[in-house]
Amino acid sequence: MKALAIILSIAAVLIAVGAAFARGRDDCNVPMADWQPREKVAAVVAELGWHVRRIKIDDGCYKVIATDKDDRKIEAHVQPASQTIVRIEYHDDESESDHKPAKGRPD
């Protein structure tokens, strides 16, 4: 009886961890039929003053690799249907930062 309780407890923990991991992803679970084309993603980030180097697909999001006006490297994950930015990473010579914008636009 104790063995069954331990097995059920372990199973419950594994299910909870799996669910937490799945929720921690970048909110990009969108059917391919609803995706906007890469050109629209490029236009959205160009409005921010970014120079797009590459756009690829990563974890269900568009991953945009770009540079800003100061030539600092930016990696951003863009939700493919709504075109909102769900995560931005800035890379420069001194430090790296990673944050999630409040409303899909950088600070």
Short mmCIF file of N, CA and C in Angstrom, two decimals:
data_model
loop_
_atom_site.label_atom_id
_atom_site.label_comp_id
_atom_site.label_asym_id
_atom_site.label_seq_id
_atom_site.Cartn_x
_atom_site.Cartn_y
_atom_site.Cartn_z
N MET A 1 0.83 -1.19 0.00
CA MET A 1 0.00 0.00 0.00
C MET A 1 0.87 1.26 0.00
N LYS A 2 1.98 1.22 0.79
CA LYS A 2 2.89 2.37 0.81
C LYS A 2 3.52 2.58 -0.56
N ALA A 3 3.87 1.49 -1.22
CA ALA A 3 4.50 1.59 -2.54
C ALA A 3 3.56 2.28 -3.54
N LEU A 4 2.29 1.96 -3.49
CA LEU A 4 1.32 2.58 -4.39
C LEU A 4 1.21 4.07 -4.10
N ALA A 5 1.20 4.45 -2.84
CA ALA A 5 1.13 5.87 -2.46
C ALA A 5 2.36 6.62 -2.95
N ILE A 6 3.51 6.01 -2.84
CA ILE A 6 4.75 6.65 -3.31
C ILE A 6 4.73 6.80 -4.84
N ILE A 7 4.31 5.76 -5.53
CA ILE A 7 4.25 5.81 -6.99
C ILE A 7 3.26 6.88 -7.44
N LEU A 8 2.11 6.97 -6.80
CA LEU A 8 1.12 7.99 -7.16
C LEU A 8 1.64 9.39 -6.87
N SER A 9 2.36 9.54 -5.76
CA SER A 9 2.95 10.85 -5.42
C SER A 9 3.98 11.27 -6.46
N ILE A 10 4.83 10.35 -6.86
CA ILE A 10 5.84 10.65 -7.87
C ILE A 10 5.18 11.00 -9.19
N ALA A 11 4.17 10.25 -9.57
CA ALA A 11 3.45 10.52 -10.82
C ALA A 11 2.82 11.91 -10.78
N ALA A 12 2.23 12.28 -9.66
CA ALA A 12 1.60 13.61 -9.54
C ALA A 12 2.64 14.72 -9.68
N VAL A 13 3.80 14.54 -9.08
CA VAL A 13 4.87 15.54 -9.18
C VAL A 13 5.35 15.66 -10.63
N LEU A 14 5.55 14.53 -11.30
CA LEU A 14 6.00 14.57 -12.69
C LEU A 14 4.98 15.24 -13.60
N ILE A 15 3.72 15.00 -13.38
CA ILE A 15 2.67 15.66 -14.17
C ILE A 15 2.68 17.16 -13.91
N ALA A 16 2.82 17.57 -12.66
CA ALA A 16 2.85 18.99 -12.32
C ALA A 16 4.05 19.68 -12.94
N VAL A 17 5.21 19.03 -12.89
CA VAL A 17 6.42 19.61 -13.48
C VAL A 17 6.26 19.74 -14.99
N GLY A 18 5.71 18.72 -15.63
CA GLY A 18 5.48 18.78 -17.08
C GLY A 18 4.54 19.89 -17.46
N ALA A 19 3.49 20.08 -16.71
CA ALA A 19 2.53 21.15 -16.98
C ALA A 19 3.16 22.52 -16.78
N ALA A 20 3.96 22.65 -15.73
CA ALA A 20 4.64 23.93 -15.48
C ALA A 20 5.62 24.24 -16.60
N PHE A 21 6.34 23.23 -17.06
CA PHE A 21 7.28 23.42 -18.15
C PHE A 21 6.56 23.85 -19.42
N ALA A 22 5.46 23.23 -19.73
CA ALA A 22 4.70 23.56 -20.93
C ALA A 22 4.16 24.98 -20.87
N ARG A 23 3.70 25.42 -19.70
CA ARG A 23 3.19 26.78 -19.55
C ARG A 23 4.30 27.80 -19.63
N GLY A 24 5.53 27.42 -19.30
CA GLY A 24 6.65 28.36 -19.31
C GLY A 24 7.16 28.69 -20.69
N ARG A 25 6.64 28.07 -21.71
CA ARG A 25 7.08 28.33 -23.08
C ARG A 25 6.57 29.68 -23.55
N ASP A 26 6.97 30.07 -24.71
CA ASP A 26 6.74 31.41 -25.22
C ASP A 26 5.38 31.66 -25.85
N ASP A 27 4.28 31.24 -25.34
CA ASP A 27 2.95 31.62 -25.83
C ASP A 27 2.84 31.65 -27.35
N CYS A 28 3.43 30.70 -28.04
CA CYS A 28 3.41 30.71 -29.50
C CYS A 28 2.75 29.47 -30.07
N ASN A 29 1.83 28.89 -29.37
CA ASN A 29 1.12 27.72 -29.88
C ASN A 29 -0.01 28.17 -30.78
N VAL A 30 0.31 28.35 -32.05
CA VAL A 30 -0.65 28.87 -33.03
C VAL A 30 -0.64 27.94 -34.23
N PRO A 31 -1.78 27.56 -34.76
CA PRO A 31 -1.81 26.74 -35.97
C PRO A 31 -1.12 27.47 -37.13
N MET A 32 -0.40 26.73 -37.95
CA MET A 32 0.33 27.33 -39.07
C MET A 32 -0.58 28.13 -40.00
N ALA A 33 -1.83 27.75 -40.11
CA ALA A 33 -2.77 28.47 -40.98
C ALA A 33 -2.99 29.91 -40.51
N ASP A 34 -2.75 30.18 -39.22
CA ASP A 34 -2.96 31.52 -38.67
C ASP A 34 -1.71 32.38 -38.66
N TRP A 35 -0.59 31.83 -39.07
CA TRP A 35 0.67 32.58 -39.06
C TRP A 35 0.68 33.68 -40.10
N GLN A 36 1.25 34.81 -39.74
CA GLN A 36 1.50 35.89 -40.68
C GLN A 36 2.82 35.60 -41.40
N PRO A 37 3.02 36.10 -42.61
CA PRO A 37 4.27 35.84 -43.32
C PRO A 37 5.46 36.56 -42.67
N ARG A 38 6.65 36.05 -42.94
CA ARG A 38 7.88 36.63 -42.38
C ARG A 38 8.03 38.11 -42.74
N GLU A 39 7.54 38.49 -43.91
CA GLU A 39 7.66 39.88 -44.34
C GLU A 39 6.94 40.83 -43.39
N LYS A 40 5.80 40.38 -42.86
CA LYS A 40 5.07 41.21 -41.90
C LYS A 40 5.84 41.32 -40.58
N VAL A 41 6.47 40.23 -40.17
CA VAL A 41 7.30 40.27 -38.96
C VAL A 41 8.44 41.25 -39.16
N ALA A 42 9.08 41.17 -40.31
CA ALA A 42 10.19 42.08 -40.62
C ALA A 42 9.73 43.54 -40.59
N ALA A 43 8.53 43.80 -41.10
CA ALA A 43 8.01 45.17 -41.09
C ALA A 43 7.74 45.66 -39.67
N VAL A 44 7.21 44.78 -38.81
CA VAL A 44 6.93 45.16 -37.42
C VAL A 44 8.21 45.56 -36.71
N VAL A 45 9.26 44.77 -36.83
CA VAL A 45 10.50 45.11 -36.11
C VAL A 45 11.25 46.24 -36.78
N ALA A 46 11.07 46.42 -38.09
CA ALA A 46 11.69 47.56 -38.76
C ALA A 46 11.11 48.88 -38.24
N GLU A 47 9.82 48.86 -37.88
CA GLU A 47 9.20 50.06 -37.29
C GLU A 47 9.85 50.44 -35.96
N LEU A 48 10.49 49.46 -35.32
CA LEU A 48 11.18 49.72 -34.05
C LEU A 48 12.60 50.23 -34.28
N GLY A 49 13.00 50.32 -35.54
CA GLY A 49 14.33 50.79 -35.86
C GLY A 49 15.37 49.68 -35.90
N TRP A 50 14.92 48.46 -35.96
CA TRP A 50 15.84 47.32 -36.00
C TRP A 50 16.17 46.98 -37.44
N HIS A 51 17.40 46.52 -37.65
CA HIS A 51 17.83 46.01 -38.95
C HIS A 51 17.82 44.48 -38.86
N VAL A 52 16.92 43.85 -39.61
CA VAL A 52 16.74 42.40 -39.53
C VAL A 52 17.89 41.69 -40.24
N ARG A 53 18.51 40.76 -39.52
CA ARG A 53 19.56 39.92 -40.09
C ARG A 53 19.01 38.56 -40.52
N ARG A 54 18.09 38.01 -39.71
CA ARG A 54 17.56 36.69 -39.99
C ARG A 54 16.24 36.50 -39.25
N ILE A 55 15.32 35.76 -39.87
CA ILE A 55 14.08 35.35 -39.22
C ILE A 55 13.97 33.84 -39.39
N LYS A 56 13.81 33.14 -38.28
CA LYS A 56 13.64 31.69 -38.35
C LYS A 56 12.56 31.28 -37.37
N ILE A 57 12.21 30.00 -37.37
CA ILE A 57 11.19 29.48 -36.47
C ILE A 57 11.88 28.80 -35.30
N ASP A 58 11.44 29.13 -34.07
CA ASP A 58 12.03 28.56 -32.86
C ASP A 58 10.92 28.38 -31.83
N ASP A 59 10.68 27.15 -31.40
CA ASP A 59 9.66 26.83 -30.39
C ASP A 59 8.28 27.38 -30.75
N GLY A 60 7.93 27.35 -32.02
CA GLY A 60 6.62 27.81 -32.44
C GLY A 60 6.50 29.30 -32.62
N CYS A 61 7.58 30.03 -32.36
CA CYS A 61 7.60 31.48 -32.56
C CYS A 61 8.50 31.81 -33.76
N TYR A 62 8.34 33.02 -34.27
CA TYR A 62 9.37 33.54 -35.15
C TYR A 62 10.49 34.05 -34.26
N LYS A 63 11.71 33.68 -34.57
CA LYS A 63 12.87 34.22 -33.86
C LYS A 63 13.55 35.20 -34.81
N VAL A 64 13.59 36.45 -34.39
CA VAL A 64 14.16 37.51 -35.20
C VAL A 64 15.54 37.84 -34.64
N ILE A 65 16.54 37.78 -35.49
CA ILE A 65 17.88 38.20 -35.12
C ILE A 65 18.12 39.50 -35.86
N ALA A 66 18.40 40.55 -35.09
CA ALA A 66 18.49 41.88 -35.67
C ALA A 66 19.54 42.70 -34.92
N THR A 67 19.76 43.92 -35.38
CA THR A 67 20.59 44.88 -34.67
C THR A 67 19.80 46.17 -34.52
N ASP A 68 20.11 46.92 -33.45
CA ASP A 68 19.44 48.20 -33.25
C ASP A 68 20.30 49.32 -33.82
N LYS A 69 19.89 50.56 -33.59
CA LYS A 69 20.61 51.71 -34.16
C LYS A 69 22.04 51.84 -33.62
N ASP A 70 22.30 51.25 -32.44
CA ASP A 70 23.64 51.27 -31.86
C ASP A 70 24.44 50.03 -32.23
N ASP A 71 23.94 49.26 -33.18
CA ASP A 71 24.56 48.02 -33.67
C ASP A 71 24.66 46.95 -32.60
N ARG A 72 23.75 47.01 -31.64
CA ARG A 72 23.67 45.98 -30.60
C ARG A 72 22.81 44.83 -31.12
N LYS A 73 23.26 43.59 -30.90
CA LYS A 73 22.53 42.42 -31.39
C LYS A 73 21.28 42.19 -30.54
N ILE A 74 20.18 41.89 -31.23
CA ILE A 74 18.90 41.62 -30.58
C ILE A 74 18.38 40.29 -31.09
N GLU A 75 17.89 39.47 -30.17
CA GLU A 75 17.15 38.26 -30.53
C GLU A 75 15.77 38.40 -29.90
N ALA A 76 14.74 38.34 -30.74
CA ALA A 76 13.38 38.51 -30.25
C ALA A 76 12.52 37.34 -30.73
N HIS A 77 11.62 36.89 -29.86
CA HIS A 77 10.63 35.88 -30.22
C HIS A 77 9.31 36.62 -30.45
N VAL A 78 8.74 36.39 -31.63
CA VAL A 78 7.52 37.08 -32.04
C VAL A 78 6.41 36.06 -32.23
N GLN A 79 5.25 36.33 -31.62
CA GLN A 79 4.10 35.46 -31.74
C GLN A 79 3.65 35.53 -33.20
N PRO A 80 3.56 34.39 -33.90
CA PRO A 80 3.37 34.40 -35.35
C PRO A 80 2.01 34.89 -35.85
N ALA A 81 0.97 34.84 -35.07
CA ALA A 81 -0.34 35.29 -35.54
C ALA A 81 -0.57 36.77 -35.21
N SER A 82 -0.29 37.15 -33.98
CA SER A 82 -0.58 38.53 -33.55
C SER A 82 0.56 39.50 -33.80
N GLN A 83 1.74 38.98 -34.11
CA GLN A 83 2.93 39.80 -34.35
C GLN A 83 3.43 40.52 -33.10
N THR A 84 3.06 40.04 -31.92
CA THR A 84 3.54 40.66 -30.69
C THR A 84 4.85 40.02 -30.26
N ILE A 85 5.71 40.81 -29.67
CA ILE A 85 7.00 40.33 -29.20
C ILE A 85 6.79 39.74 -27.82
N VAL A 86 7.16 38.47 -27.66
CA VAL A 86 6.95 37.79 -26.38
C VAL A 86 8.24 37.69 -25.57
N ARG A 87 9.39 37.85 -26.21
CA ARG A 87 10.66 37.84 -25.47
C ARG A 87 11.72 38.55 -26.29
N ILE A 88 12.57 39.29 -25.60
CA ILE A 88 13.67 40.00 -26.26
C ILE A 88 14.95 39.73 -25.47
N GLU A 89 16.02 39.47 -26.20
CA GLU A 89 17.35 39.35 -25.59
C GLU A 89 18.24 40.37 -26.29
N TYR A 90 18.89 41.22 -25.50
CA TYR A 90 19.85 42.18 -26.04
C TYR A 90 21.25 41.66 -25.75
N HIS A 91 22.12 41.74 -26.73
CA HIS A 91 23.50 41.30 -26.56
C HIS A 91 24.42 42.46 -26.93
N ASP A 92 25.32 42.79 -26.03
CA ASP A 92 26.33 43.79 -26.34
C ASP A 92 27.67 43.31 -25.78
N ASP A 93 28.68 44.11 -25.90
CA ASP A 93 30.01 43.69 -25.47
C ASP A 93 30.13 43.53 -23.96
N GLU A 94 29.39 44.33 -23.20
CA GLU A 94 29.56 44.33 -21.76
C GLU A 94 28.65 43.35 -21.03
N SER A 95 27.41 43.24 -21.46
CA SER A 95 26.48 42.38 -20.73
C SER A 95 25.38 41.90 -21.66
N GLU A 96 24.60 40.95 -21.15
CA GLU A 96 23.44 40.47 -21.89
C GLU A 96 22.23 40.61 -20.97
N SER A 97 21.11 40.96 -21.54
CA SER A 97 19.89 41.02 -20.74
C SER A 97 18.79 40.27 -21.48
N ASP A 98 17.86 39.77 -20.71
CA ASP A 98 16.75 38.99 -21.27
C ASP A 98 15.51 39.42 -20.52
N HIS A 99 14.51 39.89 -21.24
CA HIS A 99 13.27 40.26 -20.57
C HIS A 99 12.09 40.07 -21.49
N LYS A 100 10.92 40.11 -20.87
CA LYS A 100 9.68 39.98 -21.62
C LYS A 100 8.97 41.33 -21.59
N PRO A 101 8.69 41.90 -22.75
CA PRO A 101 7.99 43.19 -22.78
C PRO A 101 6.56 43.05 -22.27
N ALA A 102 6.07 44.11 -21.67
CA ALA A 102 4.75 44.07 -21.05
C ALA A 102 3.63 43.90 -22.09
N LYS A 103 3.70 44.63 -23.20
CA LYS A 103 2.62 44.57 -24.17
C LYS A 103 3.11 44.24 -25.56
N GLY A 104 4.17 43.46 -25.65
CA GLY A 104 4.65 43.04 -26.96
C GLY A 104 5.56 44.03 -27.65
N ARG A 105 5.90 45.10 -26.99
CA ARG A 105 6.81 46.10 -27.56
C ARG A 105 7.98 46.27 -26.60
N PRO A 106 9.17 46.58 -27.11
CA PRO A 106 10.31 46.77 -26.22
C PRO A 106 10.17 48.02 -25.37
N ASP A 107 10.87 48.05 -24.26
CA ASP A 107 10.84 49.20 -23.35
C ASP A 107 11.49 50.40 -23.96
#
